[in-house]
Amino acid sequence: MTDTTLSRPKAGGTALPVLGTISVCHLLNDLIQSLLPAIYPILKGGFDLSFAQIGLLTLTYQITASLLQPIIGLATDRRPAPYSLTIGMGASLVGLVTLAFTTRRC
């Protein structure tokens, strides 16, 4: 009977590729977070939104960010999903591209 062991990083070593990927994704997340306030004038003029509607967009975004982030964090701490970061960034990309190609309907 033979033991097969997985190779693990050294106890004092740092997994630089993992840290690099997390850092890049965090950068992209921060860029996306700053995008919504930057496009308020475009949303107001291009889609004829009122200030109340823009406020509701901001409220929804902030509530989603502040409530979902800890819940998702707890879930992924219990059951790690290595590709969840990639899936989340892909979903954000789809949302931004959809927003870029929306047209105003009268």
Coordinates of N, CA, C and O in Angstrom, one line a residue:
M1 N 0.8 -1.2 0.0 CA 0.0 0.0 0.0 C 0.9 1.2 0.0 O 1.8 1.4 0.8
T2 N 0.6 2.1 -0.9 CA 1.5 3.3 -1.0 C 0.6 4.6 -0.7 O -0.6 4.6 -0.9
D3 N 1.3 5.5 0.0 CA 0.7 6.8 0.3 C 0.9 7.8 -0.8 O 2.1 8.0 -1.2
T4 N -0.1 8.4 -1.3 CA 0.1 9.5 -2.3 C -0.2 10.8 -1.5 O -1.3 10.9 -0.9
T5 N 0.7 11.6 -1.6 CA 0.5 12.9 -0.9 C 0.6 14.0 -1.9 O 1.3 14.0 -2.9
L6 N -0.3 15.0 -1.7 CA -0.3 16.2 -2.6 C 0.8 17.1 -2.2 O 1.2 17.3 -1.1
S7 N 1.4 17.7 -3.2 CA 2.5 18.6 -2.9 C 1.9 19.9 -2.4 O 0.9 20.5 -3.0
R8 N 2.3 20.4 -1.3 CA 1.8 21.6 -0.7 C 2.9 22.6 -0.7 O 4.1 22.3 -0.6
P9 N 2.6 23.9 -0.7 CA 3.6 24.9 -0.6 C 4.3 24.8 0.8 O 3.7 24.3 1.8
K10 N 5.5 25.3 0.8 CA 6.2 25.3 2.1 C 5.4 26.2 3.1 O 4.7 27.1 2.8
A11 N 5.6 25.8 4.4 CA 4.9 26.5 5.5 C 5.1 28.0 5.5 O 4.2 28.8 5.7
G12 N 6.3 28.4 5.2 CA 6.6 29.9 5.2 C 6.5 30.5 3.9 O 6.6 31.7 3.7
G13 N 6.2 29.7 2.8 CA 6.2 30.3 1.5 C 4.8 31.0 1.2 O 3.8 30.7 1.8
T14 N 4.9 31.9 0.2 CA 3.7 32.6 -0.2 C 3.3 32.1 -1.6 O 4.1 32.0 -2.4
A15 N 2.0 31.9 -1.7 CA 1.5 31.5 -3.0 C 1.3 32.8 -3.9 O 0.2 33.4 -3.9
L16 N 2.3 33.3 -4.5 CA 2.3 34.5 -5.3 C 1.3 34.5 -6.4 O 0.6 35.6 -6.6
P17 N 1.1 33.5 -7.2 CA 0.1 33.5 -8.2 C -1.3 33.8 -7.6 O -2.1 34.5 -8.2
V18 N -1.6 33.1 -6.5 CA -2.9 33.3 -5.9 C -3.1 34.7 -5.4 O -4.1 35.4 -5.6
L19 N -2.1 35.3 -4.7 CA -2.2 36.6 -4.2 C -2.3 37.6 -5.4 O -3.0 38.6 -5.3
G20 N -1.6 37.4 -6.4 CA -1.6 38.2 -7.6 C -3.0 38.2 -8.2 O -3.6 39.3 -8.6
T21 N -3.6 37.1 -8.4 CA -5.0 37.0 -8.9 C -6.0 37.7 -8.0 O -6.9 38.4 -8.5
I22 N -5.9 37.5 -6.8 CA -6.8 38.1 -5.8 C -6.6 39.6 -5.9 O -7.6 40.4 -5.9
S23 N -5.4 40.1 -6.0 CA -5.2 41.5 -6.1 C -5.7 42.2 -7.3 O -6.3 43.2 -7.3
V24 N -5.6 41.5 -8.5 CA -6.1 42.0 -9.7 C -7.7 42.0 -9.7 O -8.3 43.0 -10.1
C25 N -8.3 41.0 -9.1 CA -9.7 41.0 -9.0 C -10.2 42.0 -8.1 O -11.3 42.6 -8.3
H26 N -9.5 42.3 -7.0 CA -9.9 43.3 -6.1 C -9.8 44.7 -6.8 O -10.7 45.6 -6.6
L27 N -8.8 44.9 -7.6 CA -8.6 46.1 -8.4 C -9.8 46.3 -9.3 O -10.4 47.4 -9.4
L28 N -10.2 45.3 -10.0 CA -11.3 45.4 -10.9 C -12.6 45.6 -10.2 O -13.4 46.4 -10.6
N29 N -12.8 45.0 -9.0 CA -14.0 45.3 -8.2 C -14.0 46.7 -7.8 O -15.1 47.4 -7.8
D30 N -12.9 47.3 -7.3 CA -12.9 48.7 -6.9 C -13.2 49.6 -8.1 O -13.8 50.7 -8.0
L31 N -12.7 49.3 -9.3 CA -13.0 50.1 -10.5 C -14.5 50.0 -10.8 O -15.1 51.0 -11.2
I32 N -15.1 48.9 -10.7 CA -16.5 48.7 -11.0 C -17.3 49.6 -9.9 O -18.3 50.2 -10.3
Q33 N -16.9 49.5 -8.7 CA -17.6 50.3 -7.6 C -17.5 51.8 -7.9 O -18.5 52.5 -7.6
S34 N -16.5 52.3 -8.5 CA -16.4 53.7 -8.8 C -17.0 54.1 -10.1 O -17.2 55.2 -10.4
L35 N -17.4 53.1 -10.9 CA -18.0 53.3 -12.2 C -19.4 53.9 -12.1 O -19.8 54.9 -12.8
L36 N -20.3 53.4 -11.2 CA -21.7 53.8 -11.1 C -21.8 55.3 -10.8 O -22.5 56.0 -11.5
P37 N -21.1 55.9 -9.8 CA -21.2 57.3 -9.5 C -20.7 58.1 -10.7 O -21.1 59.2 -11.0
A38 N -19.7 57.6 -11.4 CA -19.1 58.3 -12.6 C -20.1 58.4 -13.7 O -20.0 59.4 -14.5
I39 N -21.0 57.5 -13.9 CA -22.0 57.5 -15.0 C -23.4 58.1 -14.6 O -24.3 58.0 -15.4
Y40 N -23.5 58.7 -13.4 CA -24.8 59.3 -13.0 C -25.3 60.3 -14.1 O -26.4 60.2 -14.5
P41 N -24.4 61.2 -14.5 CA -24.9 62.2 -15.6 C -25.4 61.5 -16.8 O -26.4 61.9 -17.5
I42 N -24.7 60.4 -17.2 CA -25.1 59.7 -18.5 C -26.4 59.0 -18.2 O -27.3 59.0 -19.1
L43 N -26.6 58.4 -17.1 CA -27.8 57.7 -16.8 C -29.0 58.7 -16.7 O -30.1 58.4 -17.2
K44 N -28.8 59.8 -16.1 CA -29.8 60.8 -15.9 C -30.2 61.4 -17.3 O -31.4 61.5 -17.6
G45 N -29.3 61.7 -18.1 CA -29.6 62.3 -19.4 C -30.0 61.3 -20.5 O -31.0 61.6 -21.2
G46 N -29.4 60.2 -20.5 CA -29.6 59.2 -21.6 C -30.9 58.4 -21.4 O -31.5 58.0 -22.4
F47 N -31.2 58.2 -20.2 CA -32.4 57.4 -19.9 C -33.5 58.1 -19.2 O -34.5 57.6 -18.7
D48 N -33.4 59.5 -19.1 CA -34.4 60.3 -18.5 C -34.8 59.9 -17.1 O -35.9 59.8 -16.8
L49 N -33.8 59.6 -16.3 CA -34.0 59.1 -14.9 C -34.1 60.4 -14.0 O -33.4 61.4 -14.2
S50 N -34.9 60.2 -13.0 CA -35.0 61.3 -12.0 C -33.9 61.1 -11.0 O -33.3 60.0 -10.9
F51 N -33.8 62.1 -10.1 CA -32.8 61.9 -9.0 C -33.2 60.8 -8.1 O -32.4 60.1 -7.5
A52 N -34.5 60.7 -7.9 CA -35.0 59.6 -7.0 C -34.7 58.2 -7.6 O -34.3 57.3 -6.8
Q53 N -34.8 58.1 -8.9 CA -34.4 56.8 -9.5 C -33.0 56.5 -9.4 O -32.5 55.4 -9.2
I54 N -32.1 57.5 -9.6 CA -30.7 57.4 -9.4 C -30.4 57.0 -8.0 O -29.5 56.2 -7.7
G55 N -31.1 57.7 -7.0 CA -30.9 57.3 -5.6 C -31.3 55.9 -5.3 O -30.6 55.2 -4.5
L56 N -32.3 55.4 -5.9 CA -32.7 54.0 -5.7 C -31.7 53.0 -6.3 O -31.4 52.0 -5.8
L57 N -31.1 53.4 -7.5 CA -30.0 52.6 -8.0 C -28.9 52.5 -7.0 O -28.3 51.4 -6.8
T58 N -28.5 53.7 -6.5 CA -27.4 53.7 -5.5 C -27.7 52.9 -4.2 O -26.9 52.1 -3.7
L59 N -29.0 53.1 -3.8 CA -29.4 52.3 -2.6 C -29.4 50.8 -2.8 O -28.8 50.1 -2.0
T60 N -29.9 50.4 -3.9 CA -29.9 49.0 -4.3 C -28.4 48.5 -4.4 O -28.1 47.4 -3.8
Y61 N -27.6 49.2 -5.0 CA -26.2 48.8 -5.1 C -25.5 48.7 -3.8 O -24.8 47.7 -3.5
Q62 N -25.7 49.7 -2.9 CA -25.0 49.7 -1.6 C -25.6 48.6 -0.7 O -24.8 48.0 0.0
I63 N -26.9 48.4 -0.7 CA -27.5 47.3 0.1 C -27.0 46.0 -0.3 O -26.6 45.1 0.5
T64 N -27.0 45.8 -1.6 CA -26.5 44.5 -2.2 C -25.1 44.3 -1.8 O -24.7 43.2 -1.4
A65 N -24.3 45.3 -1.9 CA -22.8 45.1 -1.6 C -22.6 44.9 -0.1 O -21.8 44.0 0.3
S66 N -23.4 45.6 0.7 CA -23.1 45.5 2.2 C -23.8 44.2 2.8 O -23.3 43.7 3.8
L67 N -24.8 43.7 2.2 CA -25.5 42.5 2.7 C -25.0 41.2 2.1 O -24.8 40.2 2.8
L68 N -24.9 41.3 0.8 CA -24.5 40.0 0.1 C -23.0 39.6 0.3 O -22.7 38.5 0.4
Q69 N -22.1 40.6 0.5 CA -20.7 40.3 0.6 C -20.5 39.5 1.9 O -19.8 38.5 1.8
P70 N -21.0 39.8 3.0 CA -20.7 39.0 4.2 C -21.4 37.6 4.1 O -20.8 36.6 4.5
I71 N -22.6 37.5 3.5 CA -23.3 36.3 3.4 C -22.5 35.3 2.4 O -22.3 34.2 2.8
I72 N -22.1 35.9 1.3 CA -21.3 35.1 0.4 C -19.9 34.7 1.0 O -19.4 33.6 0.9
G73 N -19.4 35.6 1.8 CA -18.1 35.3 2.5 C -18.3 34.1 3.5 O -17.4 33.3 3.5
L74 N -19.3 34.1 4.2 CA -19.6 33.0 5.2 C -19.8 31.7 4.4 O -19.3 30.7 4.8
A75 N -20.5 31.8 3.3 CA -20.8 30.5 2.6 C -19.5 30.0 2.0 O -19.3 28.8 2.0
T76 N -18.7 30.8 1.4 CA -17.4 30.3 0.8 C -16.4 30.0 1.8 O -15.5 29.2 1.5
D77 N -16.5 30.5 3.0 CA -15.5 30.1 4.1 C -15.8 28.7 4.5 O -14.9 27.9 4.8
R78 N -17.1 28.3 4.5 CA -17.5 27.0 4.9 C -17.3 26.0 3.8 O -16.9 24.8 4.0
R79 N -17.5 26.3 2.6 CA -17.3 25.5 1.4 C -16.6 26.2 0.3 O -17.2 26.9 -0.5
P80 N -15.3 26.1 0.3 CA -14.5 26.9 -0.6 C -14.8 26.5 -2.1 O -15.0 25.3 -2.4
A81 N -14.9 27.5 -2.9 CA -15.2 27.3 -4.3 C -14.1 28.1 -5.1 O -14.2 29.3 -5.2
P82 N -13.1 27.4 -5.6 CA -12.0 28.1 -6.2 C -12.4 29.0 -7.4 O -11.7 30.0 -7.6
Y83 N -13.4 28.7 -8.1 CA -13.8 29.5 -9.3 C -14.8 30.5 -9.0 O -15.3 31.2 -10.0
S84 N -15.3 30.7 -7.8 CA -16.3 31.7 -7.5 C -15.9 33.1 -7.8 O -16.7 33.9 -8.2
L85 N -14.6 33.4 -7.6 CA -14.1 34.8 -7.9 C -14.2 35.0 -9.4 O -14.7 36.1 -9.8
T86 N -13.9 34.0 -10.2 CA -13.9 34.2 -11.7 C -15.4 34.3 -12.1 O -15.7 35.1 -13.0
I87 N -16.3 33.5 -11.5 CA -17.7 33.6 -11.9 C -18.3 35.0 -11.6 O -19.0 35.6 -12.3
G88 N -17.9 35.5 -10.4 CA -18.4 36.8 -10.0 C -17.9 37.9 -10.9 O -18.7 38.8 -11.2
M89 N -16.7 37.9 -11.2 CA -16.2 38.9 -12.1 C -16.8 38.8 -13.5 O -17.0 39.8 -14.2
G90 N -17.0 37.6 -13.9 CA -17.7 37.4 -15.2 C -19.1 37.9 -15.2 O -19.5 38.5 -16.2
A91 N -19.8 37.7 -14.1 CA -21.2 38.3 -14.0 C -21.1 39.8 -14.0 O -22.0 40.4 -14.7
S92 N -20.2 40.4 -13.4 CA -20.0 41.8 -13.4 C -19.7 42.3 -14.8 O -20.3 43.3 -15.3
L93 N -18.9 41.6 -15.5 CA -18.6 41.9 -16.9 C -19.8 41.9 -17.8 O -20.1 42.8 -18.6
V94 N -20.6 40.8 -17.6 CA -21.8 40.7 -18.4 C -22.8 41.9 -18.1 O -23.4 42.5 -19.1
G95 N -22.9 42.3 -16.9 CA -23.7 43.4 -16.5 C -23.3 44.7 -17.1 O -24.1 45.5 -17.6
L96 N -22.0 44.9 -17.1 CA -21.4 46.2 -17.7 C -21.6 46.2 -19.2 O -21.9 47.2 -19.7
V97 N -21.3 45.1 -19.8 CA -21.5 45.1 -21.3 C -22.9 45.2 -21.7 O -23.3 45.9 -22.6
T98 N -23.8 44.6 -20.9 CA -25.3 44.8 -21.2 C -25.6 46.3 -21.0 O -26.4 46.9 -21.8
L99 N -25.1 47.0 -20.0 CA -25.4 48.4 -19.8 C -24.8 49.2 -20.9 O -25.4 50.2 -21.3
A100 N -23.7 48.8 -21.4 CA -23.1 49.6 -22.5 C -23.9 49.5 -23.8 O -23.9 50.5 -24.6
F101 N -24.6 48.4 -24.0 CA -25.3 48.3 -25.3 C -26.9 48.5 -25.1 O -27.6 48.2 -26.0
T102 N -27.3 49.0 -24.0 CA -28.7 49.3 -23.8 C -29.1 50.5 -24.6 O -28.3 51.4 -24.9
T103 N -30.3 50.5 -25.1 CA -30.8 51.7 -25.9 C -32.1 52.2 -25.2 O -32.8 51.4 -24.5
R104 N -32.4 53.4 -25.4 CA -33.6 54.0 -24.8 C -34.8 53.7 -25.7 O -34.8 53.9 -26.9
R105 N -35.8 53.2 -25.0 CA -37.0 52.9 -25.8 C -38.1 54.0 -25.4 O -38.3 54.3 -24.2
C106 N -38.8 54.5 -26.4 CA -39.8 55.5 -26.1 C -41.2 54.9 -26.2 O -41.5 53.9 -26.8

